[in-house]
XYZ file of C-alpha atoms in Angstrom:
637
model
C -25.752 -75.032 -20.271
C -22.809 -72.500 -18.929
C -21.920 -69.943 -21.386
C -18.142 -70.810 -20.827
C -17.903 -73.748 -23.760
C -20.222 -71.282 -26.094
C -18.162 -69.318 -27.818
C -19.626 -66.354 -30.188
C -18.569 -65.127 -33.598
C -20.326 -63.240 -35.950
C -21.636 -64.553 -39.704
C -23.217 -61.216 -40.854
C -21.329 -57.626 -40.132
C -24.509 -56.329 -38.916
C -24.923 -54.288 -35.009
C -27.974 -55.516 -32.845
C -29.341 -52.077 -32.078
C -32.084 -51.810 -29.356
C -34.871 -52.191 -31.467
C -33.219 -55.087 -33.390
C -34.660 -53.560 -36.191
C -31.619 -55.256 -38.373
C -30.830 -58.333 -36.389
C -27.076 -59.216 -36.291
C -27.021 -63.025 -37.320
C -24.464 -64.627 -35.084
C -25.093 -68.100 -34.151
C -23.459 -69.968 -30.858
C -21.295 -72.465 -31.510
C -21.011 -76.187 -29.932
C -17.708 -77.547 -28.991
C -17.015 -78.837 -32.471
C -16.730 -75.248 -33.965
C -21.022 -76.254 -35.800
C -23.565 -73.581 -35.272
C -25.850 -74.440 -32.709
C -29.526 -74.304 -33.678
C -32.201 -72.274 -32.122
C -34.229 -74.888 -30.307
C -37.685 -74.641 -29.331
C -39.903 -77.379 -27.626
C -43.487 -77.682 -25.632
C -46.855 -77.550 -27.011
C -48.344 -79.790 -30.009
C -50.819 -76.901 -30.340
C -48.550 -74.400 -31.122
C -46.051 -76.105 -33.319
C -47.861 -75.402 -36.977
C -47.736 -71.252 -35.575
C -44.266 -71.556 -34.790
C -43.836 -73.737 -37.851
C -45.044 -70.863 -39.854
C -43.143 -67.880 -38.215
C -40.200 -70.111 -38.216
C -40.228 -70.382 -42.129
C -41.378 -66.903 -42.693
C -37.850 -65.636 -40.684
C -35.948 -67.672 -42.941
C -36.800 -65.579 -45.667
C -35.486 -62.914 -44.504
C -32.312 -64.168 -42.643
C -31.979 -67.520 -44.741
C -28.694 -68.578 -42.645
C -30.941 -68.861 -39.786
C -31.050 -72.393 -37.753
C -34.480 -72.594 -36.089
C -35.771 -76.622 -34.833
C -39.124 -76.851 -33.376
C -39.237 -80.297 -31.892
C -43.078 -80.451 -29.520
C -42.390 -84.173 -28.358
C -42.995 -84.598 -24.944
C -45.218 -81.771 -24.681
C -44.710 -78.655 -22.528
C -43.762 -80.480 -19.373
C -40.640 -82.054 -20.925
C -40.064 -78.762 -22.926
C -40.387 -76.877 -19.452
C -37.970 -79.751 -18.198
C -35.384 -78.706 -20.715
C -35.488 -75.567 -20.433
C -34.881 -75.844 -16.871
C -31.989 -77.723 -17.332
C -30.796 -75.899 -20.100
C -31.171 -78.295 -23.099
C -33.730 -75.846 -24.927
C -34.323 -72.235 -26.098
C -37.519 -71.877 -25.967
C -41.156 -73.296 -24.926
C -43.850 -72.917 -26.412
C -47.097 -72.961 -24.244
C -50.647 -72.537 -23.719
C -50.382 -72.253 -20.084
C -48.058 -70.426 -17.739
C -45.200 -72.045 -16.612
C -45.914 -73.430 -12.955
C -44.734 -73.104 -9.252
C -42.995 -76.325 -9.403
C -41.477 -76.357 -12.980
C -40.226 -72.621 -11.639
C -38.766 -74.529 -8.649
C -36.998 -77.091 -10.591
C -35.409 -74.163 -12.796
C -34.476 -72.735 -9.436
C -32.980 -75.710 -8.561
C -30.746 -75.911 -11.654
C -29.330 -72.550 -11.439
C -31.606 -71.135 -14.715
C -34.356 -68.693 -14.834
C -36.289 -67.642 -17.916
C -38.003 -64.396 -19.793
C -41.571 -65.108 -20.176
C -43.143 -63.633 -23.264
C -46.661 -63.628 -24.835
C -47.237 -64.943 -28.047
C -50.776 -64.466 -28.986
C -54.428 -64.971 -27.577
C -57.004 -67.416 -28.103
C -60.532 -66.472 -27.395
C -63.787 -67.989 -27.533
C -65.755 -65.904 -29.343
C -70.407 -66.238 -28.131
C -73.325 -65.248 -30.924
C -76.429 -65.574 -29.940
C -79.775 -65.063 -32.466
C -80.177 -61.291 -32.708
C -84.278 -62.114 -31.503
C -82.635 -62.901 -28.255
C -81.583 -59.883 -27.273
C -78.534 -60.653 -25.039
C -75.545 -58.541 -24.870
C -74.526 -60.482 -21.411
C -74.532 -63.557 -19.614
C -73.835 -65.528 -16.476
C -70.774 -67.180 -17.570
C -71.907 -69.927 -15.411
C -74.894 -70.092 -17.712
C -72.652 -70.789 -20.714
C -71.423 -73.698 -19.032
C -74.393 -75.116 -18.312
C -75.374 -74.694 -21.913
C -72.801 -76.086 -23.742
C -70.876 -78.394 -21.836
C -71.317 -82.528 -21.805
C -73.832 -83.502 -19.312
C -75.903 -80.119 -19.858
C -79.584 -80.448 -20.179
C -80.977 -82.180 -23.685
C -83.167 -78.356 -23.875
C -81.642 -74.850 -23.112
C -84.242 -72.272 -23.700
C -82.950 -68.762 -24.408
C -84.887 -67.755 -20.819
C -81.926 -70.243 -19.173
C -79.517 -67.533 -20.446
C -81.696 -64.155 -19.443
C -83.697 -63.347 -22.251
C -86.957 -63.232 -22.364
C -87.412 -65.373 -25.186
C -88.552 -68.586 -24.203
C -87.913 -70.589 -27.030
C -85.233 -73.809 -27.540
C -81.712 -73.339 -27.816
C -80.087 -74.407 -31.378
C -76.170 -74.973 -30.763
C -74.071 -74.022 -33.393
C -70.199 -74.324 -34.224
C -67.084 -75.172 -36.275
C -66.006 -78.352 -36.864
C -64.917 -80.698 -33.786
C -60.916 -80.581 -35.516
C -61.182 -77.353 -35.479
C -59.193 -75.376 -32.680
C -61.914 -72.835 -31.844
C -63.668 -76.786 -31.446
C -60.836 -77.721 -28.823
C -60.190 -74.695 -26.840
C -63.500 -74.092 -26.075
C -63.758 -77.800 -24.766
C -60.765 -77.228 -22.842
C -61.816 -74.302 -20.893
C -65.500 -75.942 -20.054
C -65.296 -77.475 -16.620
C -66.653 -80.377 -17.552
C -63.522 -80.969 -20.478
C -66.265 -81.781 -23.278
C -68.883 -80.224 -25.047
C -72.930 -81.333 -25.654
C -72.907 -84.173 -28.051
C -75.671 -82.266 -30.435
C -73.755 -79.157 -31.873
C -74.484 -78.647 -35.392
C -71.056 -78.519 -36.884
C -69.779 -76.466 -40.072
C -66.614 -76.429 -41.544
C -66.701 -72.701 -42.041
C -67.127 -69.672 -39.602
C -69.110 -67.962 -42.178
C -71.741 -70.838 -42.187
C -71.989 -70.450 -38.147
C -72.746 -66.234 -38.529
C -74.933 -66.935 -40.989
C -76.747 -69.858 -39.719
C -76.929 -67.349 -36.081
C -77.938 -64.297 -38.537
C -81.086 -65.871 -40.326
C -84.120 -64.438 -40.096
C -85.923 -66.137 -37.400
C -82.700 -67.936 -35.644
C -82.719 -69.708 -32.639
C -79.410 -70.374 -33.357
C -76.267 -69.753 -30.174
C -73.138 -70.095 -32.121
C -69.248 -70.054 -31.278
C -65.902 -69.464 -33.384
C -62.583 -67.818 -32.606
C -62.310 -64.536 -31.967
C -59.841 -63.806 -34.779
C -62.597 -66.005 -36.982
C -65.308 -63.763 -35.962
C -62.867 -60.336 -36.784
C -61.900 -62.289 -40.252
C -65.613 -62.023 -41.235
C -65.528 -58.231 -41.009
C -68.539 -56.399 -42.070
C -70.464 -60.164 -42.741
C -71.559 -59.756 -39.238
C -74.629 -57.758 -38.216
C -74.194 -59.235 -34.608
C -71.565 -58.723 -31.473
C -69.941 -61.373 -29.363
C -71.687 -61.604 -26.207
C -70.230 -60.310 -23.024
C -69.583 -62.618 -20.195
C -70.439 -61.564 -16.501
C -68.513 -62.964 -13.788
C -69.112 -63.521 -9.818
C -68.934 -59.798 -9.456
C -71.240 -59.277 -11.831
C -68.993 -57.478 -14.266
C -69.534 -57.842 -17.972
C -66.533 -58.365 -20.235
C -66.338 -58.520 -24.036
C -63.435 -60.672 -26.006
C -61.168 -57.687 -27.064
C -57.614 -57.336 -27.036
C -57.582 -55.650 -23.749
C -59.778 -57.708 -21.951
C -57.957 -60.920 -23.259
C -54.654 -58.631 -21.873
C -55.785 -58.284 -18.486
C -57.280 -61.887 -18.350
C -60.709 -60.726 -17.493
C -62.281 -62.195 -20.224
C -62.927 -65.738 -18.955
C -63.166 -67.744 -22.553
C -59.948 -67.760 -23.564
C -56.337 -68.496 -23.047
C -52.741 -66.522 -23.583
C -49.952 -68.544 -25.716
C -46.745 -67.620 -24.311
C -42.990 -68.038 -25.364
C -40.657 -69.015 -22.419
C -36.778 -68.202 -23.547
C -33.865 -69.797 -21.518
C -32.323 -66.340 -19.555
C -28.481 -67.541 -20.982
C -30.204 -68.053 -24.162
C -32.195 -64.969 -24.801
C -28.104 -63.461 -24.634
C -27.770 -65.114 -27.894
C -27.920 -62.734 -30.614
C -29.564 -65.687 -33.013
C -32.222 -65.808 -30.150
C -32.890 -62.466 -30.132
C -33.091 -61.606 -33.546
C -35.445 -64.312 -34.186
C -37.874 -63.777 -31.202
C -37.504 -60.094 -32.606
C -38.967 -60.920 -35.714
C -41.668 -62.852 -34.298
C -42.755 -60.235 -31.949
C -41.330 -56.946 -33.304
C -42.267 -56.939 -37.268
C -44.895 -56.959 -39.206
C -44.262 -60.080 -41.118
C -44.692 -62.218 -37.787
C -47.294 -62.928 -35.884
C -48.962 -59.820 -36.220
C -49.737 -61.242 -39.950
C -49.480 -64.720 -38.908
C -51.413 -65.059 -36.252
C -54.777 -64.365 -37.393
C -54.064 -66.159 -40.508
C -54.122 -69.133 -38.324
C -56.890 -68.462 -35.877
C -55.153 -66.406 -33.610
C -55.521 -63.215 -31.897
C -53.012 -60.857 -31.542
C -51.511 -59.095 -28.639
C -51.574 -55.321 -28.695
C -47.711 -53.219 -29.091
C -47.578 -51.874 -25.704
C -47.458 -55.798 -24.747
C -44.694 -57.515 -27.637
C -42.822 -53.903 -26.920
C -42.476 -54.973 -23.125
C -41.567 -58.499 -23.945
C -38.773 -57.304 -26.423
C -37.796 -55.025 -23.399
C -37.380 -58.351 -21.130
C -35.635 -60.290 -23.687
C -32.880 -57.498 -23.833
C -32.590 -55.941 -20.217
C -32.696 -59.435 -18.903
C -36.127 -59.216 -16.884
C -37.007 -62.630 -15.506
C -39.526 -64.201 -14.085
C -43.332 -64.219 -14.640
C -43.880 -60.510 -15.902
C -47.026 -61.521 -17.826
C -48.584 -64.630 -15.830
C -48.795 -63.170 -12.521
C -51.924 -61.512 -11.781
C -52.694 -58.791 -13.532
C -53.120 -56.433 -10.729
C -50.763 -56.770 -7.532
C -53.713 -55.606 -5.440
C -56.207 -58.038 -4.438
C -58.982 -55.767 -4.150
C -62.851 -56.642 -5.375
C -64.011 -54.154 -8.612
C -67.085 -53.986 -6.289
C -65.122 -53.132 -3.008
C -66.250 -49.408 -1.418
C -63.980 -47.211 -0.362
C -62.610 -43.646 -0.808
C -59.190 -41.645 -1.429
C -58.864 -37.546 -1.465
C -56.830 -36.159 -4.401
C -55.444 -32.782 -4.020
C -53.281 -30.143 -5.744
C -52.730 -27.959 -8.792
C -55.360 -27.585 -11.169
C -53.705 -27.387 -14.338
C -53.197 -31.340 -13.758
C -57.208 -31.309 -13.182
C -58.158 -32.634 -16.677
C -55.971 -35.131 -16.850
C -57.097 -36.346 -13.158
C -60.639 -36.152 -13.833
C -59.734 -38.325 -17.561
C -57.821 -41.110 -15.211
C -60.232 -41.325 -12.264
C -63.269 -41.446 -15.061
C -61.312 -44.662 -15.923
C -60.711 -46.175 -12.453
C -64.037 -45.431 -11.272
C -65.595 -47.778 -14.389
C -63.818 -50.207 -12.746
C -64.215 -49.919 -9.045
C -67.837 -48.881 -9.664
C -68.253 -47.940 -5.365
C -65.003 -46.238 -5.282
C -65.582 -41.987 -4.003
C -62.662 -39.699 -5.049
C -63.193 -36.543 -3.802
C -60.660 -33.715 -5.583
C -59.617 -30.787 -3.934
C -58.324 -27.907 -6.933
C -56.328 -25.816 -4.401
C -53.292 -25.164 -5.744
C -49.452 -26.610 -5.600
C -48.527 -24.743 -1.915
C -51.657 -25.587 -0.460
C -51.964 -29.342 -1.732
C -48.496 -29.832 -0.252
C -49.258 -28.729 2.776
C -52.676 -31.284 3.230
C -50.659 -33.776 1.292
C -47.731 -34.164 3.513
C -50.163 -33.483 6.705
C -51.651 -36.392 5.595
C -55.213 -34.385 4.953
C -54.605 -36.279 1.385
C -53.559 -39.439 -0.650
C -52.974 -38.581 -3.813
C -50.955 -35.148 -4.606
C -51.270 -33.588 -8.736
C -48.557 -31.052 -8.364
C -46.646 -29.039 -11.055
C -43.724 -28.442 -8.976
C -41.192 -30.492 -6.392
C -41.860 -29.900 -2.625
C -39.804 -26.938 -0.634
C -37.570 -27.743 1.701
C -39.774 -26.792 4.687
C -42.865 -28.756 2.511
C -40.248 -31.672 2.606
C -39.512 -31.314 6.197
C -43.268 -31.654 6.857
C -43.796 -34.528 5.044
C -40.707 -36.481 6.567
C -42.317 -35.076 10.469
C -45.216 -36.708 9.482
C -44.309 -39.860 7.909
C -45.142 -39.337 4.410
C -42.967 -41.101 2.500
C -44.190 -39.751 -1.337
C -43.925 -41.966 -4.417
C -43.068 -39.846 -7.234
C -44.997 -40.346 -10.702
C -42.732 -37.662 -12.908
C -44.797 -37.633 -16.772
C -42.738 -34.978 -17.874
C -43.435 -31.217 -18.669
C -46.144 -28.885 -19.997
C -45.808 -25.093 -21.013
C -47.643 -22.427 -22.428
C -46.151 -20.794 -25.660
C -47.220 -17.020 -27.092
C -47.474 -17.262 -31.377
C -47.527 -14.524 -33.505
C -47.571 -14.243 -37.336
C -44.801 -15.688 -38.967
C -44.607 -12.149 -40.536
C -44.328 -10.142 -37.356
C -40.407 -9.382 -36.962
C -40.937 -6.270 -34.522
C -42.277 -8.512 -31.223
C -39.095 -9.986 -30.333
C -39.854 -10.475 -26.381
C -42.917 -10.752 -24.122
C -41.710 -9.687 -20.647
C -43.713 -9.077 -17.546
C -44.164 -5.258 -18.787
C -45.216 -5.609 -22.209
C -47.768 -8.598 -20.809
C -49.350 -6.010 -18.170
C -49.603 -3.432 -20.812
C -51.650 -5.646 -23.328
C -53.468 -7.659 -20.703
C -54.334 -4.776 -18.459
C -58.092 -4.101 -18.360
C -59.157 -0.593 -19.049
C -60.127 2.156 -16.386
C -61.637 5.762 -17.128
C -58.194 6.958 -16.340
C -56.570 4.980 -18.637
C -58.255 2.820 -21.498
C -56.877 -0.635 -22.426
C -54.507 -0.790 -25.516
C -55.996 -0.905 -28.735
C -52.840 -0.452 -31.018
C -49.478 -2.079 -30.951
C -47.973 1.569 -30.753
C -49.335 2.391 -27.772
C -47.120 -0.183 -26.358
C -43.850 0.573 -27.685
C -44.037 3.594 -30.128
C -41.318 1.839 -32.144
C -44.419 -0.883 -33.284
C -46.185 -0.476 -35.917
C -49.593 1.523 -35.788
C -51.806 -1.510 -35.991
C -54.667 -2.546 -33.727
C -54.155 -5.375 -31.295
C -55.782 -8.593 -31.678
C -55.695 -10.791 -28.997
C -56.957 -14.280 -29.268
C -57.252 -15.780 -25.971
C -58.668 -19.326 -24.562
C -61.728 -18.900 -22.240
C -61.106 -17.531 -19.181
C -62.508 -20.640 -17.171
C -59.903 -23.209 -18.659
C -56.909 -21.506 -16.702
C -54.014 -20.914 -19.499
C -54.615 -17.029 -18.911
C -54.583 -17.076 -15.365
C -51.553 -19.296 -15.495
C -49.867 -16.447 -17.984
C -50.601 -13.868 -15.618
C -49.254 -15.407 -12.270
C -45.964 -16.680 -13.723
C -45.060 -14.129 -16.216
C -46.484 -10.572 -14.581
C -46.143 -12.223 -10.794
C -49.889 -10.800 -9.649
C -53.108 -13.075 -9.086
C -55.064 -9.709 -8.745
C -53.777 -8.038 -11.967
C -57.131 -7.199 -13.697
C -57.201 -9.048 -17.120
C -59.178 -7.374 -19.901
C -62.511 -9.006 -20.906
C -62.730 -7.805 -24.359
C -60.504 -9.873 -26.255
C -61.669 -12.613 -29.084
C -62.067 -15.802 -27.410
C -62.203 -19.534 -28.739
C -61.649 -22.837 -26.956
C -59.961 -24.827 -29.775
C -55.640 -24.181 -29.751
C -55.700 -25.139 -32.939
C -58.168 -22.332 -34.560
C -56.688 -19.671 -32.510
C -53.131 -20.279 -33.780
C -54.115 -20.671 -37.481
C -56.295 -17.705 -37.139
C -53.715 -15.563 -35.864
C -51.460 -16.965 -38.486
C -53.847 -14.993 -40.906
C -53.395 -11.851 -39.609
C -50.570 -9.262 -39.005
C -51.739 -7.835 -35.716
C -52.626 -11.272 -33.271
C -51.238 -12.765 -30.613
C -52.578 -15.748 -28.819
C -51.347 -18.595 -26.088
C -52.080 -22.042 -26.095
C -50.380 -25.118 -24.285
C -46.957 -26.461 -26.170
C -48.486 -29.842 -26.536
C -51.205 -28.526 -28.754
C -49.345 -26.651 -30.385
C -47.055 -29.399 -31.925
C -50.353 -30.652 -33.201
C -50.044 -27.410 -35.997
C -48.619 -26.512 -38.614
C -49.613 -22.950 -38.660
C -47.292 -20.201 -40.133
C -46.769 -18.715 -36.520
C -43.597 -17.575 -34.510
C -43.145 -18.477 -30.854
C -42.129 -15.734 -28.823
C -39.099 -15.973 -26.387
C -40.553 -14.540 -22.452
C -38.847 -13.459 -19.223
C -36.520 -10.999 -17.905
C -34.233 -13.579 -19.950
C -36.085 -13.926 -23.094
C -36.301 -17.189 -22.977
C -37.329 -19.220 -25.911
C -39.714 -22.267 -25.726
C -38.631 -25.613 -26.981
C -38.171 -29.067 -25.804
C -34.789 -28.547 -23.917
C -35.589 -25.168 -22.531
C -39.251 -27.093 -21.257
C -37.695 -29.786 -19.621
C -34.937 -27.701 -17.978
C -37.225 -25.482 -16.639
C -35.604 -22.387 -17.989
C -38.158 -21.389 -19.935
C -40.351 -19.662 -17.576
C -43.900 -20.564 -18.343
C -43.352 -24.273 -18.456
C -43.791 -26.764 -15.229
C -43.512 -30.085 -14.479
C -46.218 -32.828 -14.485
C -46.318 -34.936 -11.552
C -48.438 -37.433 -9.066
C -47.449 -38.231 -5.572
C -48.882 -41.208 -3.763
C -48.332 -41.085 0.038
C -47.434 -44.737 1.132
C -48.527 -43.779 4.171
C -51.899 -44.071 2.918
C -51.145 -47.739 1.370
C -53.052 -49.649 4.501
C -55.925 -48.141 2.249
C -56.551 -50.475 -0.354
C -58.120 -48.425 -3.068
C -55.346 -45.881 -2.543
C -53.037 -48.621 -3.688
C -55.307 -49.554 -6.391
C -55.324 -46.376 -7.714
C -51.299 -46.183 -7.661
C -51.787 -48.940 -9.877
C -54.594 -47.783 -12.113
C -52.188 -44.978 -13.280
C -49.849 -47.908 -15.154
C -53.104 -49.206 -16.461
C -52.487 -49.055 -20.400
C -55.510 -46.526 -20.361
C -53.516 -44.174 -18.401
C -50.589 -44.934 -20.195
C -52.338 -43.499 -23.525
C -53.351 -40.781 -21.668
C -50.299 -39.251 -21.269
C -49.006 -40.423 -25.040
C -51.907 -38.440 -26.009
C -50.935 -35.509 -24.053
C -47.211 -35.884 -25.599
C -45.758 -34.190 -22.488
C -41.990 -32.679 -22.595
C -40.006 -35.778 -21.431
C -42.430 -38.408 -21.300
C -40.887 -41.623 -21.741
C -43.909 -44.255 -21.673
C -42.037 -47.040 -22.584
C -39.982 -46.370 -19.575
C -43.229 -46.047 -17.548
C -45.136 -48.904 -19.602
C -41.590 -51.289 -18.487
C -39.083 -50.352 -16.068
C -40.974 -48.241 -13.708
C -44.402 -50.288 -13.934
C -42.261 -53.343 -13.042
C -41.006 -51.573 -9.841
C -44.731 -50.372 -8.754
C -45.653 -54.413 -9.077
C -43.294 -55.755 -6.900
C -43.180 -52.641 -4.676
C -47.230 -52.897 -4.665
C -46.833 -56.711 -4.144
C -44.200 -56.635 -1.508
C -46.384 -54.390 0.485
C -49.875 -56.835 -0.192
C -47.829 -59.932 1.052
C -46.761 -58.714 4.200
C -50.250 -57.214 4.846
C -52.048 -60.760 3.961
C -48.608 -62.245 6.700
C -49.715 -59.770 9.123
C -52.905 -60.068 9.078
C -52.356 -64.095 9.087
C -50.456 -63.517 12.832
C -53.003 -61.581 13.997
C -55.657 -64.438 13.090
C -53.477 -66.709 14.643
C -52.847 -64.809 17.865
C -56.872 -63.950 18.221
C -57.454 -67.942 17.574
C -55.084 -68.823 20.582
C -52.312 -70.339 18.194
């Protein structure tokens, strides 16, 4: 319907702020001056869920005017939405080409989000000691037509005994969604039935079982400790193994199961009623989060309701969720190679997200090259390399190169990273660390002259008390990093005789203890303490560290932390994989973890992961057209 007869007013004084944290109830209004009702259609299956959520919002916002209606199913509800006439749908599938084409057609598009999971969730007898099978195999076990006698060796065990088939009741919805996802649209006649999960893990956990068993997932979490064994893993055609977790059901990989989505009208989801319901639903703890399992359900994890809140309010359309998960079509058991080069105080966090991608694309052969930022620019935009971990912007001439080349870099910015200098709380005479007074403590000793032992001998106006300094190893870079950008040399010769420790965290609260020490450690870490220390301003400027001065760049010993992906290198597949792999939500916890200066991961984990799709999926499109031509033109077409 057009937004010109609607005509908003509010009922409750309230603001919607981003979050929606305190939803502003303000209801649309039909042309007789009534409030118009949030309506909601589509699947049977989902109405007692949405039933439930429904009445649990009206406790808190008891002016609210929800109607779930499911009749027709979710082709009419898609139908009315469409044109329109609805809200909301509720499904169990995504919404399809042609019901996208008749909302086309009509002038309305929609914000897809997901609701909650459903998973299938395999026990087998502990005696047959299977962690994973063909999923193929569990078809042929427990569909309608399958043979009268599985024997455990059918599924890869070595036990060659008879299959016992165990699960809940056929009402049940664990009952019906497994039966809808078996090819064959039925399961075998001769499951032994219970009307409680608890009576399926135990008949599966008895000494001596023989017993293969299904429930829901969330019915299997429910039973908690009760349960001695793990859902089995299911292999596909790649030979992969996945387990039903929250990720896996996420990424779709995880082939027992199904997503429940929500599919909001795009002129609706500008309704403030909308939105503060659909917050609630999503966004607080009182909504599906608790309701969901409660009713057999599996919930979705925050990254995911986080990015559907961001769709309903920056008005991001379209299938964000049903689409494939990955805009590259590239096998997890595809060979190939990319080079990664650059600076090497991005090296841990390289070597954390390529650990990641490489458990995935099993064949895939990174090679890293730790040369440095000047030198990794120059192989990066000679196009020597794919994949550039630098801590600073190109130069101009850097820039130059790249453009004579054609390397056109994408630009991953997560932020910045600097190394802080703590002292006792107590020490009110070290005001400054400037290139001079570094040298002087850091300076190793010669016959000639002997390194420092006492703060005096730096400035006589210290006191006479004998320098302590507490120092990472040498091998994890944060002293040669101190040297080079606060005393300018890479062969000043660092004494070897301080007190070393690899833990941030015990060096600051150790040299919180004492009067005389001084230590360094990475600002990140250190906003993991709460040690009595004092951070000491550097530079010719004294410069103190904190989050502005970090992410300005004025405070010297702080850098950026960034990734540049030559599109150049895209006609590589796994090079465009990778791009991908670092908006995986493992890399995006990554960098949370690393708390970088900056970081924004929602804005990574929405706005900027959305662009990398389509960009990603513009660019495997006109490959797969391409390459169709060429076909054509070899064939004689």
């Amino acid at each position: 319907m057009p937004l010109s007869w609607r005509l908003i007013r509010p009922l409750l004084l309230v603001t919607l702020v981003v979050t929606l944290a305190l939803p502003a109830m303000v209801w649309a209004q039909d042309g007789d001056g009534e409030a118009r009702p949030v309506v909601i259609q589509g699947s049977l299956e989902l109405e007692d869920l949405l039933t439930a959520l429904r009445d649990a919002y009206v406790e808190t916002a008891p002016d609210a005017n929800v109607t779930i209606d499911p009749r027709g199913g979710m082709r009419a509800g898609f139908d009315a939405l469409c044109n329109g006439d609805v809200d909301i749908v509720m499904a169990t599938e995504p919404i399809s080409d042609t019901q996208i084409k008749g909302c086309l057609n009509h002038e309305q598009d929609f914000v897809e989000l997901v609701l909650s999971y459903e998973a299938v969730a395999l026990l087998a007898a502990p005696e047959a000691q299977l962690t994973c099978v063909d999923t193929d195999a569990v078809y042929n076990a427990w569909q309608l037509g399958a043979p009268e006698e599985v024997s455990w060796a059918d599924l890869g065990s070595e036990l060659t005994d008879p299959v016992s088939f165990y699960g809940p009741d056929e009402a049940s919805s664990a009952y019906l969604l497994f039966r809808s996802l078996v090819p064959a649209g039925e399961l075998r006649e001769d499951i032994e039935t219970a009307r409680d999960a608890a009576d399926v893990l135990d008949a599966v956990q008895a000494e001596g079982s023989r017993a293969f068993g299904f429930m829901s997932l969330a019915q299997f979490e429910a039973l908690g400790s009760e349960a001695t064994v793990a859902p089995l893993q299911l292999r596909d055609q790649t030979g992969e193994c996945f387990a039903p977790s929250v990720s896996t059901l996420g990424a779709r990989t995880y082939p027992l199961a199904r997503t429940d989505y929500l599919y909001v009208n795009a002129e609706s989801a500008q309704r403030e009623d909308v939105r503060a319901f659909l917050q609630f639903v999503l966004g607080e703890e009182d909504g599906v989060r608790a309701i969901g399992p409660q009713q057999g359900y599996t919930v979705a994890d925050e990254g995911t309701y986080a990015f559907g809140i961001n769709n309903l309010l920056t008005g991001n359309t379209g299938r964000t969720f049903s689409r494939p998960p990955s805009p590259v079509s590239l096998s997890t058991m595809e060979a190939g190679s990319l080079t990664i080069t650059g600076s090497s105080l991005m090296y841990e966090l390289t070597q954390a997200l390529q650990a990641e991608f490489t458990s995935r694309f099993a064949a895939a052969q990174i090679s890293t090259d730790v040369v440095g930022n000047t030198q990794g620019w120059q192989a990066f935009c000679s196009g020597e390399a794919d994949v550039l971990q630098a801590t600073r912007p190109p130069t101009d001439e850097e820039a130059a190169l790249c453009e004579e080349n054609g390397i056109d870099p994408y630009e991953l910015d997560l932020g910045a990273q600097a190394l802080v200098l703590a002292v006792p709380a107590a020490n009110d005479w070290l005001e400054c660390l400037d290139a001079d007074t570094a040298a002087a403590l850091l300076r190793a000793g010669t016959e000639d002259q002997p390194a420092v032992t006492q703060w005096n001998e730096v400035n006589a106006d210290w006191p006479e008390e004998s320098v302590l300094l507490v120092a990472p190893p040498m091998k994890t870079g944060e002293t040669d990093f101190l040297v080079y950008h606060l005393i300018g040399d890479l062969s000043f010769p660092v004494r070897l005789d301080m007190a070393e420790n690899a833990d941030p965290l015990y060096r600051v609260a150790g040299v919180a203890n004492t009067e005389n020490g001084l230590t360094w450690l990475w600002w990140t870490d250190f906003q993991q303490s709460d040690a009595d220390v004092r951070l000491l301003p550097v530079g010719a400027e004294c410069a103190a560290p904190s989050a502005e001065s970090i992410a300005d760049g004025t405070y010297p010993l702080s850098y950026g932390v960034r990734y540049y992906v030559s599109r150049a290198s895209f006609e590589n597949p796994m090079v465009r994989a990778f791009l991908w792999h670092l908006f995986d939500e493992t890399s995006l916890n990554q960098y949370a973890e690393r708390g970088f200066v900056g970081l924004d991961v929602d804005a990574l984990r929405n706005t900027e992961r959305e662009e990398v799709y389509d960009m990603l999926a513009a660019y495997e499109q006109a490959a797969a057209e391409m390459n169709a031509t060429d076909t054509g033109a070899d064939s004689g077409e």
